[in-house]
Amino acid sequence: MHKKLLAPAALVAAVGLALSGCASSSGGDAAAPGEIKIDVPDVPMMEQLGDTEDEVNIVAWSGFVEDAWAKPFEEATGCTVNRKVAATSDEMVQLMRTGEYDLVSASGDASLRLIVDGGVQPLNTELIPNFGDDIVEGMKGQLYDTLNGNVYGIPIGRGANILQYDSSVVTEEPTSWDVVWEKDSPYAGKIAAYDSPIYIADAAIYLMEHEPDLGITNPYALDETQLQAATDLLKQQNAMVSEYWSPATNVTSFTGGNSVVGTSWEVLRKATQDEKFKSVLPEEGSTGWSDAWMLAADSKNPNCAYAWMDYTSAPDVNGQIAMNFGMAPANAAFCETSDEAQAHCDYFNATDEDYFKQVWFWTTPIDQCLDGRSDVQCTNYQDWTNAWATVKG
C-alpha cells in the first residue's frame, strides 16, 4: 500500500477563494467579484484523501513536468508520473476529453472550456496545504478557473504578452500597440502576431482604448458587433504581418530579421540572447496567460493528482518549474530562496501586482457574457475560431 497523502517535502495551511469577475482591473468597468454566475455541471469535489494510487497521468506544457522534480515525488509517494506534452491549449482540451489523463496544466484559454464542459472537478483546497498565503494574490480567484465560489485550478505561473521590438530598427521605444495595428505603421511587413483564436482579445484590448463607442469592457466578452470589429482590425493587420508565430517559431522570426516588432513573451525575448531585442507593456495593457493544474472530473488517480498539486505548489518545486519554463512563479516565497531566484522573479515581475493589473489573462469566451451583461448573448470560442479562420484566409 502506498503512502498516505501527507507529504513529499513541503506542506502548510490552505485558503479558499472568492470569485473574481475579471482578469484585470485595467481598461473598463468589468463585473465586480461575485456578480458573475455561470451555469456549470454539478461535478462533486473530493471531501477527503485516501491512499495514493500507482500513477498519475498529466497533460502539460513542455518544461512543466521534468525528472528533476518528478523523480523525488515518485519516491516520496509511490505515484509514477506519466507525462504527455501538448503544444497548444486546443490539444490539451482534446486530450483531457479522452478520459485518459488525471491532470492538465491549463491556460485560461482552455480552463473555462473544461469547467463549462464538466471535464474537470472543483478542488478541495484544504487538501492542498501548500496552496496558502504565499501564492500571489493576482493568481487567486480569477474567473478563468474559479467559478461560483469553487476553485478549479491550482496556480503554477503567469506571464504577460508583451510588445517586443528590435531596437536597431525601432529606435524609439513604443508606448502603444498602434505600431502593430494601424495600417500606416512604419513596420508593416515586419510585424509578428500570435497564431491562435485567443489573439482576438489583443485586438479587443486595442479597441477598448481607441474605439470606446464599441462598449468593450472585457476583451473576452464580445457580442457579435464587437467580435466583428476585432476581426476587421485583425484583417487589417493581416496585410502587415510577417509571421504568425508559435513558441517554437517566435525567436527565429526575430533573430532572422523576419520580424522587428510584435507580440511576444518575456521568456522568448530572453531566448534571443541579443540585447538589441527589448520589450514593453504598452499603455493599453495587454493579454497574458496564467497556468493552473486542473483535475479531471473522472480522474482514475485523484489521490496521486492531489499529491502532485500540493508538491508542485511548494516554493522550491514551483520555482523550478517557473525557471525551467520561463515565467513568474505562483509561489512568491520562492523569490526569497536565493539571489538567483530573486533575479528570476524580478525579471518576470513575479510579485509586482501593479504590473499584472494591466494584464487581461486569457479566459475562454463563452455564450454568457463575462462582463456581466445579460441583455445580449456573447460570442463563444467556436465563434472566435471561425472568425480567426477568416483572418488568416
mmCIF file of C-alpha atoms in Angstrom:
data_model
loop_
_atom_site.group_PDB
_atom_site.id
_atom_site.type_symbol
_atom_site.label_atom_id
_atom_site.label_comp_id
_atom_site.label_asym_id
_atom_site.label_seq_id
_atom_site.Cartn_x
_atom_site.Cartn_y
_atom_site.Cartn_z
ATOM 1 C CA MET A 1 0.000 0.000 0.000
ATOM 2 C CA HIS A 2 1.322 3.427 -0.916
ATOM 3 C CA LYS A 3 1.988 6.261 1.480
ATOM 4 C CA LYS A 4 -0.879 8.391 2.716
ATOM 5 C CA LEU A 5 -1.032 11.818 1.159
ATOM 6 C CA LEU A 6 0.683 13.603 3.999
ATOM 7 C CA ALA A 7 3.534 14.898 2.021
ATOM 8 C CA PRO A 8 6.605 14.938 -0.003
ATOM 9 C CA ALA A 9 8.953 17.627 1.190
ATOM 10 C CA ALA A 10 6.795 20.630 1.897
ATOM 11 C CA LEU A 11 3.282 21.120 3.266
ATOM 12 C CA VAL A 12 1.489 24.139 5.056
ATOM 13 C CA ALA A 13 -2.248 25.666 5.560
ATOM 14 C CA ALA A 14 -4.749 26.424 2.845
ATOM 15 C CA VAL A 15 -7.097 29.232 1.875
ATOM 16 C CA GLY A 16 -10.320 29.425 -0.096
ATOM 17 C CA LEU A 17 -11.036 31.771 -2.967
ATOM 18 C CA ALA A 18 -13.761 34.203 -3.893
ATOM 19 C CA LEU A 19 -14.942 34.633 -7.455
ATOM 20 C CA SER A 20 -13.335 37.488 -9.348
ATOM 21 C CA GLY A 21 -15.305 38.858 -12.258
ATOM 22 C CA CYS A 22 -12.356 39.997 -14.383
ATOM 23 C CA ALA A 23 -8.771 39.126 -15.070
ATOM 24 C CA SER A 24 -7.620 42.688 -14.744
ATOM 25 C CA SER A 25 -8.767 45.988 -13.350
ATOM 26 C CA SER A 26 -7.495 47.892 -16.381
ATOM 27 C CA GLY A 27 -9.490 49.316 -19.237
ATOM 28 C CA GLY A 28 -13.140 49.285 -18.278
ATOM 29 C CA ASP A 29 -15.947 48.634 -15.836
ATOM 30 C CA ALA A 30 -15.918 44.859 -15.777
ATOM 31 C CA ALA A 31 -18.203 42.951 -13.458
ATOM 32 C CA ALA A 32 -17.300 43.130 -9.792
ATOM 33 C CA PRO A 33 -16.365 39.994 -7.822
ATOM 34 C CA GLY A 34 -19.348 37.781 -7.208
ATOM 35 C CA GLU A 35 -21.563 39.331 -9.897
ATOM 36 C CA ILE A 36 -20.930 36.604 -12.461
ATOM 37 C CA LYS A 37 -22.743 33.318 -12.031
ATOM 38 C CA ILE A 38 -22.141 30.715 -14.719
ATOM 39 C CA ASP A 39 -24.096 27.531 -15.168
ATOM 40 C CA VAL A 40 -21.673 24.613 -14.937
ATOM 41 C CA PRO A 41 -22.233 20.865 -14.473
ATOM 42 C CA ASP A 42 -22.514 19.721 -10.878
ATOM 43 C CA VAL A 43 -19.305 17.719 -10.514
ATOM 44 C CA PRO A 44 -18.571 16.510 -6.957
ATOM 45 C CA MET A 45 -15.490 17.643 -5.052
ATOM 46 C CA MET A 46 -13.295 15.251 -3.075
ATOM 47 C CA GLU A 47 -14.003 15.522 0.649
ATOM 48 C CA GLN A 48 -11.006 13.554 1.905
ATOM 49 C CA LEU A 49 -7.907 11.805 0.652
ATOM 50 C CA GLY A 50 -7.259 8.087 0.526
ATOM 51 C CA ASP A 51 -4.187 6.043 -0.253
ATOM 52 C CA THR A 52 -2.246 7.106 -3.293
ATOM 53 C CA GLU A 53 -2.668 5.046 -6.450
ATOM 54 C CA ASP A 54 0.139 3.683 -8.613
ATOM 55 C CA GLU A 55 0.415 6.556 -11.080
ATOM 56 C CA VAL A 56 -0.722 9.983 -12.221
ATOM 57 C CA ASN A 57 -1.181 10.894 -15.885
ATOM 58 C CA ILE A 58 -0.504 14.525 -16.736
ATOM 59 C CA VAL A 59 -1.012 16.653 -19.847
ATOM 60 C CA ALA A 60 1.398 19.568 -19.575
ATOM 61 C CA TRP A 61 3.295 22.268 -21.358
ATOM 62 C CA SER A 62 6.880 21.395 -22.212
ATOM 63 C CA GLY A 63 9.069 22.055 -19.178
ATOM 64 C CA PHE A 64 6.359 21.673 -16.536
ATOM 65 C CA VAL A 65 6.974 18.018 -15.679
ATOM 66 C CA GLU A 66 10.658 17.050 -15.596
ATOM 67 C CA ASP A 67 12.651 14.305 -13.874
ATOM 68 C CA ALA A 68 14.433 16.800 -11.597
ATOM 69 C CA TRP A 69 11.261 17.198 -9.538
ATOM 70 C CA ALA A 70 9.135 14.289 -10.752
ATOM 71 C CA LYS A 71 11.550 11.608 -9.512
ATOM 72 C CA PRO A 72 11.644 12.830 -5.887
ATOM 73 C CA PHE A 73 7.850 12.971 -5.973
ATOM 74 C CA GLU A 74 7.653 9.385 -7.209
ATOM 75 C CA GLU A 75 9.982 8.222 -4.450
ATOM 76 C CA ALA A 76 8.001 10.035 -1.754
ATOM 77 C CA THR A 77 4.516 8.980 -2.844
ATOM 78 C CA GLY A 78 4.826 5.802 -4.926
ATOM 79 C CA CYS A 79 2.981 7.593 -7.749
ATOM 80 C CA THR A 80 4.631 7.060 -11.123
ATOM 81 C CA VAL A 81 4.420 10.276 -13.142
ATOM 82 C CA ASN A 82 3.402 9.811 -16.778
ATOM 83 C CA ARG A 83 3.719 12.961 -18.876
ATOM 84 C CA LYS A 84 2.127 13.899 -22.177
ATOM 85 C CA VAL A 85 3.445 17.160 -23.627
ATOM 86 C CA ALA A 86 0.904 19.268 -25.517
ATOM 87 C CA ALA A 87 1.747 22.108 -27.876
ATOM 88 C CA THR A 88 -1.486 24.106 -27.714
ATOM 89 C CA SER A 89 -4.448 24.715 -25.434
ATOM 90 C CA ASP A 90 -6.753 23.188 -28.039
ATOM 91 C CA GLU A 91 -4.694 19.994 -27.934
ATOM 92 C CA MET A 92 -4.872 19.947 -24.133
ATOM 93 C CA VAL A 93 -8.660 20.205 -24.190
ATOM 94 C CA GLN A 94 -8.943 17.379 -26.708
ATOM 95 C CA LEU A 95 -6.580 15.150 -24.718
ATOM 96 C CA MET A 96 -8.473 15.752 -21.479
ATOM 97 C CA ARG A 97 -11.708 14.821 -23.217
ATOM 98 C CA THR A 98 -10.327 11.330 -23.919
ATOM 99 C CA GLY A 99 -10.581 10.459 -20.217
ATOM 100 C CA GLU A 100 -7.017 9.133 -20.202
ATOM 101 C CA TYR A 101 -5.473 11.891 -18.095
ATOM 102 C CA ASP A 102 -5.789 12.996 -14.482
ATOM 103 C CA LEU A 103 -4.250 16.456 -14.578
ATOM 104 C CA VAL A 104 -3.646 19.259 -17.055
ATOM 105 C CA SER A 105 -1.565 22.429 -16.818
ATOM 106 C CA ALA A 106 -4.312 24.550 -18.358
ATOM 107 C CA SER A 107 -4.004 28.133 -19.510
ATOM 108 C CA GLY A 108 -7.025 30.397 -19.298
ATOM 109 C CA ASP A 109 -7.987 29.807 -22.917
ATOM 110 C CA ALA A 110 -8.537 26.138 -22.027
ATOM 111 C CA SER A 111 -9.642 26.132 -18.395
ATOM 112 C CA LEU A 112 -13.090 27.685 -18.718
ATOM 113 C CA ARG A 113 -13.897 25.317 -21.587
ATOM 114 C CA LEU A 114 -13.043 22.377 -19.371
ATOM 115 C CA ILE A 115 -15.118 23.718 -16.482
ATOM 116 C CA VAL A 116 -18.214 24.532 -18.529
ATOM 117 C CA ASP A 117 -17.991 21.135 -20.268
ATOM 118 C CA GLY A 118 -17.889 19.346 -16.919
ATOM 119 C CA GLY A 119 -14.478 17.951 -17.754
ATOM 120 C CA VAL A 120 -12.771 18.997 -14.521
ATOM 121 C CA GLN A 121 -13.814 18.890 -10.882
ATOM 122 C CA PRO A 122 -13.806 21.549 -8.147
ATOM 123 C CA LEU A 123 -10.780 21.290 -5.889
ATOM 124 C CA ASN A 124 -10.776 20.999 -2.115
ATOM 125 C CA THR A 125 -8.016 23.458 -1.217
ATOM 126 C CA GLU A 126 -7.954 22.178 2.356
ATOM 127 C CA LEU A 127 -6.375 19.041 0.904
ATOM 128 C CA ILE A 128 -3.627 21.130 -0.755
ATOM 129 C CA PRO A 129 -1.775 22.716 2.183
ATOM 130 C CA ASN A 130 0.844 24.436 0.011
ATOM 131 C CA PHE A 131 -1.933 26.443 -1.604
ATOM 132 C CA GLY A 132 -1.578 29.069 1.082
ATOM 133 C CA ASP A 133 -0.661 32.663 1.794
ATOM 134 C CA ASP A 134 2.489 32.592 -0.343
ATOM 135 C CA ILE A 135 0.534 32.115 -3.571
ATOM 136 C CA VAL A 136 0.461 35.551 -5.212
ATOM 137 C CA GLU A 137 -2.888 37.325 -4.879
ATOM 138 C CA GLY A 138 -3.204 38.018 -8.586
ATOM 139 C CA MET A 139 -3.447 34.305 -9.353
ATOM 140 C CA LYS A 140 -6.240 33.633 -6.867
ATOM 141 C CA GLY A 141 -9.935 33.819 -7.513
ATOM 142 C CA GLN A 142 -9.744 34.564 -11.222
ATOM 143 C CA LEU A 143 -12.735 33.935 -13.458
ATOM 144 C CA TYR A 144 -10.860 31.579 -15.761
ATOM 145 C CA ASP A 145 -10.511 28.937 -13.045
ATOM 146 C CA THR A 146 -12.700 29.945 -10.080
ATOM 147 C CA LEU A 147 -16.468 29.869 -10.595
ATOM 148 C CA ASN A 148 -19.484 30.213 -8.305
ATOM 149 C CA GLY A 149 -17.274 30.002 -5.241
ATOM 150 C CA ASN A 150 -15.496 26.837 -6.400
ATOM 151 C CA VAL A 151 -11.778 26.601 -7.120
ATOM 152 C CA TYR A 152 -10.936 24.556 -10.223
ATOM 153 C CA GLY A 153 -7.282 25.488 -10.721
ATOM 154 C CA ILE A 154 -4.128 25.481 -8.594
ATOM 155 C CA PRO A 155 -1.803 28.241 -9.890
ATOM 156 C CA ILE A 156 1.554 27.365 -11.449
ATOM 157 C CA GLY A 157 2.820 30.554 -13.086
ATOM 158 C CA ARG A 158 1.931 33.532 -15.260
ATOM 159 C CA GLY A 159 3.231 35.912 -17.884
ATOM 160 C CA ALA A 160 2.227 38.910 -19.987
ATOM 161 C CA ASN A 161 2.040 39.062 -23.768
ATOM 162 C CA ILE A 162 4.426 41.961 -24.192
ATOM 163 C CA LEU A 163 5.370 44.129 -27.184
ATOM 164 C CA GLN A 164 8.822 43.034 -28.337
ATOM 165 C CA TYR A 165 10.898 45.091 -30.733
ATOM 166 C CA ASP A 166 14.293 45.201 -32.406
ATOM 167 C CA SER A 167 15.825 48.418 -31.092
ATOM 168 C CA SER A 168 18.261 48.604 -34.008
ATOM 169 C CA VAL A 169 15.237 49.172 -36.260
ATOM 170 C CA VAL A 170 12.584 50.505 -33.870
ATOM 171 C CA THR A 171 14.865 53.140 -32.419
ATOM 172 C CA GLU A 172 12.278 54.884 -30.215
ATOM 173 C CA GLU A 173 10.597 52.792 -27.521
ATOM 174 C CA PRO A 174 6.947 52.249 -28.457
ATOM 175 C CA THR A 175 4.351 53.298 -25.896
ATOM 176 C CA SER A 176 1.296 51.959 -27.724
ATOM 177 C CA TRP A 177 0.220 48.868 -29.646
ATOM 178 C CA ASP A 178 -0.532 51.180 -32.573
ATOM 179 C CA VAL A 179 2.733 50.103 -34.219
ATOM 180 C CA VAL A 180 1.236 46.660 -34.845
ATOM 181 C CA TRP A 181 -2.404 47.595 -35.524
ATOM 182 C CA GLU A 182 -2.539 50.803 -37.536
ATOM 183 C CA LYS A 183 -2.254 50.462 -41.326
ATOM 184 C CA ASP A 184 0.226 53.339 -41.540
ATOM 185 C CA SER A 185 2.689 51.519 -39.257
ATOM 186 C CA PRO A 186 6.256 52.081 -40.500
ATOM 187 C CA TYR A 187 6.933 48.422 -39.676
ATOM 188 C CA ALA A 188 4.291 46.932 -41.977
ATOM 189 C CA GLY A 189 5.511 43.601 -43.322
ATOM 190 C CA LYS A 190 7.744 43.072 -40.278
ATOM 191 C CA ILE A 191 5.077 42.531 -37.586
ATOM 192 C CA ALA A 192 4.838 39.286 -35.562
ATOM 193 C CA ALA A 193 1.420 38.131 -34.302
ATOM 194 C CA TYR A 194 0.385 35.206 -32.107
ATOM 195 C CA ASP A 195 -1.179 32.308 -34.004
ATOM 196 C CA SER A 196 -4.363 31.484 -32.088
ATOM 197 C CA PRO A 197 -8.028 32.477 -31.967
ATOM 198 C CA ILE A 198 -7.387 33.868 -28.472
ATOM 199 C CA TYR A 199 -5.316 36.598 -30.167
ATOM 200 C CA ILE A 200 -8.659 38.215 -30.998
ATOM 201 C CA ALA A 201 -8.573 39.500 -27.407
ATOM 202 C CA ASP A 202 -5.431 41.502 -28.240
ATOM 203 C CA ALA A 203 -7.372 43.334 -30.929
ATOM 204 C CA ALA A 204 -10.229 43.854 -28.469
ATOM 205 C CA ILE A 205 -7.893 45.474 -25.918
ATOM 206 C CA TYR A 206 -6.711 47.934 -28.557
ATOM 207 C CA LEU A 207 -10.313 48.731 -29.497
ATOM 208 C CA MET A 208 -11.262 49.229 -25.826
ATOM 209 C CA GLU A 209 -8.927 52.203 -25.747
ATOM 210 C CA HIS A 210 -9.205 53.559 -29.273
ATOM 211 C CA GLU A 211 -12.852 52.886 -30.165
ATOM 212 C CA PRO A 212 -14.695 53.281 -26.849
ATOM 213 C CA ASP A 213 -18.076 53.610 -28.578
ATOM 214 C CA LEU A 214 -17.951 49.853 -29.168
ATOM 215 C CA GLY A 215 -18.543 49.420 -25.446
ATOM 216 C CA ILE A 216 -15.964 46.681 -24.873
ATOM 217 C CA THR A 217 -15.164 46.370 -21.156
ATOM 218 C CA ASN A 218 -13.710 42.851 -21.144
ATOM 219 C CA PRO A 219 -11.751 41.577 -24.174
ATOM 220 C CA TYR A 220 -13.135 38.056 -23.636
ATOM 221 C CA ALA A 221 -16.776 39.208 -23.584
ATOM 222 C CA LEU A 222 -17.570 40.255 -27.142
ATOM 223 C CA ASP A 223 -21.008 40.383 -28.681
ATOM 224 C CA GLU A 224 -21.362 39.887 -32.450
ATOM 225 C CA THR A 225 -20.765 43.545 -33.281
ATOM 226 C CA GLN A 226 -17.682 43.738 -31.081
ATOM 227 C CA LEU A 227 -16.284 40.484 -32.452
ATOM 228 C CA GLN A 228 -16.764 41.773 -35.981
ATOM 229 C CA ALA A 229 -14.874 44.971 -35.134
ATOM 230 C CA ALA A 230 -11.989 42.956 -33.679
ATOM 231 C CA THR A 231 -11.999 40.665 -36.710
ATOM 232 C CA ASP A 232 -11.889 43.651 -39.067
ATOM 233 C CA LEU A 233 -8.899 45.058 -37.177
ATOM 234 C CA LEU A 234 -7.151 41.681 -37.394
ATOM 235 C CA LYS A 235 -7.794 41.535 -41.145
ATOM 236 C CA GLN A 236 -6.272 44.993 -41.464
ATOM 237 C CA GLN A 237 -3.249 43.772 -39.544
ATOM 238 C CA ASN A 238 -3.023 40.591 -41.611
ATOM 239 C CA ALA A 239 -1.705 42.552 -44.580
ATOM 240 C CA MET A 240 1.200 43.762 -42.410
ATOM 241 C CA VAL A 241 2.069 40.512 -40.606
ATOM 242 C CA SER A 242 5.408 38.888 -41.361
ATOM 243 C CA GLU A 243 4.683 35.766 -39.344
ATOM 244 C CA TYR A 244 2.012 34.242 -37.135
ATOM 245 C CA TRP A 245 4.144 32.617 -34.503
ATOM 246 C CA SER A 246 4.040 29.756 -32.059
ATOM 247 C CA PRO A 247 6.525 29.470 -29.173
ATOM 248 C CA ALA A 248 8.689 27.327 -31.443
ATOM 249 C CA THR A 249 8.981 29.960 -34.189
ATOM 250 C CA ASN A 250 8.890 33.319 -32.379
ATOM 251 C CA VAL A 251 12.607 33.519 -31.578
ATOM 252 C CA THR A 252 13.801 32.733 -35.102
ATOM 253 C CA SER A 253 11.275 35.170 -36.552
ATOM 254 C CA PHE A 254 13.017 37.992 -34.679
ATOM 255 C CA THR A 255 16.631 36.802 -34.806
ATOM 256 C CA GLY A 256 16.342 36.024 -38.513
ATOM 257 C CA GLY A 257 15.083 39.529 -39.234
ATOM 258 C CA ASN A 258 11.693 38.405 -40.490
ATOM 259 C CA SER A 259 10.015 40.440 -37.724
ATOM 260 C CA VAL A 260 11.110 43.609 -35.952
ATOM 261 C CA VAL A 261 8.082 44.260 -33.718
ATOM 262 C CA GLY A 262 5.129 42.325 -32.384
ATOM 263 C CA THR A 263 3.570 40.418 -29.548
ATOM 264 C CA SER A 264 5.853 38.053 -27.623
ATOM 265 C CA TRP A 265 6.659 36.579 -24.209
ATOM 266 C CA GLU A 266 9.471 37.718 -21.928
ATOM 267 C CA VAL A 267 10.984 34.242 -21.959
ATOM 268 C CA LEU A 268 11.097 34.283 -25.769
ATOM 269 C CA ARG A 269 12.736 37.701 -25.804
ATOM 270 C CA LYS A 270 15.298 36.399 -23.339
ATOM 271 C CA ALA A 271 15.888 33.376 -25.554
ATOM 272 C CA THR A 272 17.083 35.601 -28.399
ATOM 273 C CA GLN A 273 20.244 36.224 -26.315
ATOM 274 C CA ASP A 274 20.673 39.584 -28.010
ATOM 275 C CA GLU A 275 20.411 42.865 -26.113
ATOM 276 C CA LYS A 276 19.028 44.710 -29.121
ATOM 277 C CA PHE A 277 15.683 42.966 -28.570
ATOM 278 C CA LYS A 278 13.690 44.872 -25.975
ATOM 279 C CA SER A 279 10.143 44.761 -24.657
ATOM 280 C CA VAL A 280 7.493 46.993 -23.179
ATOM 281 C CA LEU A 281 3.994 46.674 -21.746
ATOM 282 C CA PRO A 282 2.126 49.333 -23.780
ATOM 283 C CA GLU A 283 -0.254 51.909 -22.342
ATOM 284 C CA GLU A 284 -3.360 49.992 -23.436
ATOM 285 C CA GLY A 285 -2.356 46.986 -21.344
ATOM 286 C CA SER A 286 -2.082 43.501 -22.772
ATOM 287 C CA THR A 287 -3.327 39.968 -22.701
ATOM 288 C CA GLY A 288 -1.436 37.343 -20.760
ATOM 289 C CA TRP A 289 -1.504 33.746 -19.636
ATOM 290 C CA SER A 290 -1.873 32.141 -16.255
ATOM 291 C CA ASP A 291 -1.465 28.380 -15.932
ATOM 292 C CA ALA A 292 -3.046 26.130 -13.320
ATOM 293 C CA TRP A 293 -3.302 22.445 -12.507
ATOM 294 C CA MET A 294 -6.821 21.134 -13.118
ATOM 295 C CA LEU A 295 -8.139 17.708 -12.122
ATOM 296 C CA ALA A 296 -10.244 15.597 -14.495
ATOM 297 C CA ALA A 297 -13.821 15.030 -13.381
ATOM 298 C CA ASP A 298 -13.370 11.294 -13.924
ATOM 299 C CA SER A 299 -9.766 11.043 -12.718
ATOM 300 C CA LYS A 300 -8.698 7.454 -12.051
ATOM 301 C CA ASN A 301 -5.862 8.581 -9.794
ATOM 302 C CA PRO A 302 -7.174 11.541 -7.788
ATOM 303 C CA ASN A 303 -5.042 10.928 -4.688
ATOM 304 C CA CYS A 304 -1.809 10.973 -6.665
ATOM 305 C CA ALA A 305 -3.134 14.035 -8.508
ATOM 306 C CA TYR A 306 -3.774 15.896 -5.250
ATOM 307 C CA ALA A 307 -0.309 14.902 -4.056
ATOM 308 C CA TRP A 308 1.207 16.328 -7.247
ATOM 309 C CA MET A 309 -0.703 19.606 -6.994
ATOM 310 C CA ASP A 310 0.439 20.086 -3.422
ATOM 311 C CA TYR A 311 4.041 19.058 -4.083
ATOM 312 C CA THR A 312 4.402 21.392 -7.070
ATOM 313 C CA SER A 313 2.907 24.291 -5.111
ATOM 314 C CA ALA A 314 5.786 24.269 -2.626
ATOM 315 C CA PRO A 315 8.225 27.186 -3.124
ATOM 316 C CA ASP A 316 11.209 25.124 -4.274
ATOM 317 C CA VAL A 317 9.346 22.940 -6.764
ATOM 318 C CA ASN A 318 7.122 25.715 -8.098
ATOM 319 C CA GLY A 319 10.269 27.772 -8.562
ATOM 320 C CA GLN A 320 11.996 25.007 -10.504
ATOM 321 C CA ILE A 321 9.036 24.830 -12.885
ATOM 322 C CA ALA A 322 8.938 28.604 -13.298
ATOM 323 C CA MET A 323 12.653 28.885 -14.005
ATOM 324 C CA ASN A 324 12.635 25.934 -16.361
ATOM 325 C CA PHE A 325 9.715 27.249 -18.423
ATOM 326 C CA GLY A 326 10.470 30.956 -18.080
ATOM 327 C CA MET A 327 7.600 32.599 -16.198
ATOM 328 C CA ALA A 328 6.639 34.265 -12.943
ATOM 329 C CA PRO A 329 6.157 31.598 -10.237
ATOM 330 C CA ALA A 330 2.852 31.319 -8.391
ATOM 331 C CA ASN A 331 4.547 30.868 -5.014
ATOM 332 C CA ALA A 332 6.149 34.172 -4.019
ATOM 333 C CA ALA A 333 8.187 32.504 -1.246
ATOM 334 C CA PHE A 334 10.422 31.049 -3.950
ATOM 335 C CA CYS A 335 11.704 34.540 -4.728
ATOM 336 C CA GLU A 336 13.361 34.733 -1.317
ATOM 337 C CA THR A 337 15.204 31.415 -1.511
ATOM 338 C CA SER A 338 18.334 32.687 -3.316
ATOM 339 C CA ASP A 339 19.816 35.585 -5.262
ATOM 340 C CA GLU A 340 19.215 33.626 -8.472
ATOM 341 C CA ALA A 341 15.573 33.134 -7.558
ATOM 342 C CA GLN A 342 15.154 36.834 -6.771
ATOM 343 C CA ALA A 343 16.719 37.808 -10.090
ATOM 344 C CA HIS A 344 14.327 35.487 -11.898
ATOM 345 C CA CYS A 345 11.333 36.924 -10.052
ATOM 346 C CA ASP A 346 12.447 40.482 -10.790
ATOM 347 C CA TYR A 347 12.843 39.744 -14.498
ATOM 348 C CA PHE A 348 9.353 38.265 -14.762
ATOM 349 C CA ASN A 349 7.686 40.801 -12.405
ATOM 350 C CA ALA A 350 6.610 37.911 -10.188
ATOM 351 C CA THR A 351 5.317 39.894 -7.203
ATOM 352 C CA ASP A 352 4.515 43.170 -8.979
ATOM 353 C CA GLU A 353 0.716 43.218 -8.867
ATOM 354 C CA ASP A 354 0.589 46.743 -10.308
ATOM 355 C CA TYR A 355 2.251 45.324 -13.416
ATOM 356 C CA PHE A 356 -0.148 42.402 -13.711
ATOM 357 C CA LYS A 357 -3.205 44.593 -13.097
ATOM 358 C CA GLN A 358 -2.567 45.835 -16.632
ATOM 359 C CA VAL A 359 -2.865 42.283 -17.958
ATOM 360 C CA TRP A 360 -6.078 40.569 -19.052
ATOM 361 C CA PHE A 361 -5.276 36.884 -18.609
ATOM 362 C CA TRP A 362 -6.581 34.503 -21.263
ATOM 363 C CA THR A 363 -10.143 33.472 -20.472
ATOM 364 C CA THR A 364 -12.237 31.263 -22.724
ATOM 365 C CA PRO A 365 -15.082 33.265 -24.303
ATOM 366 C CA ILE A 366 -18.467 31.617 -23.744
ATOM 367 C CA ASP A 367 -22.095 32.395 -24.660
ATOM 368 C CA GLN A 368 -22.679 34.034 -21.297
ATOM 369 C CA CYS A 369 -21.099 37.485 -21.273
ATOM 370 C CA LEU A 370 -18.194 37.517 -18.835
ATOM 371 C CA ASP A 371 -18.564 41.280 -18.344
ATOM 372 C CA GLY A 372 -21.915 40.789 -16.591
ATOM 373 C CA ARG A 373 -24.200 41.807 -19.457
ATOM 374 C CA SER A 374 -27.415 39.815 -19.616
ATOM 375 C CA ASP A 375 -29.253 41.653 -22.400
ATOM 376 C CA VAL A 376 -27.146 40.133 -25.189
ATOM 377 C CA GLN A 377 -25.522 36.804 -25.978
ATOM 378 C CA CYS A 378 -21.778 36.936 -26.295
ATOM 379 C CA THR A 379 -19.707 35.030 -28.804
ATOM 380 C CA ASN A 380 -18.046 31.784 -27.740
ATOM 381 C CA TYR A 381 -14.732 30.150 -28.524
ATOM 382 C CA GLN A 382 -16.125 28.378 -31.588
ATOM 383 C CA ASP A 383 -17.265 31.760 -32.914
ATOM 384 C CA TRP A 384 -13.758 33.070 -32.313
ATOM 385 C CA THR A 385 -12.243 30.052 -34.057
ATOM 386 C CA ASN A 386 -14.466 30.658 -37.064
ATOM 387 C CA ALA A 387 -13.568 34.358 -37.108
ATOM 388 C CA TRP A 388 -9.866 33.568 -36.829
ATOM 389 C CA ALA A 389 -10.098 31.354 -39.901
ATOM 390 C CA THR A 390 -11.402 34.331 -41.901
ATOM 391 C CA VAL A 391 -8.494 36.469 -40.687
ATOM 392 C CA LYS A 392 -5.816 34.094 -41.890
ATOM 393 C CA GLY A 393 -7.734 33.170 -45.054
#
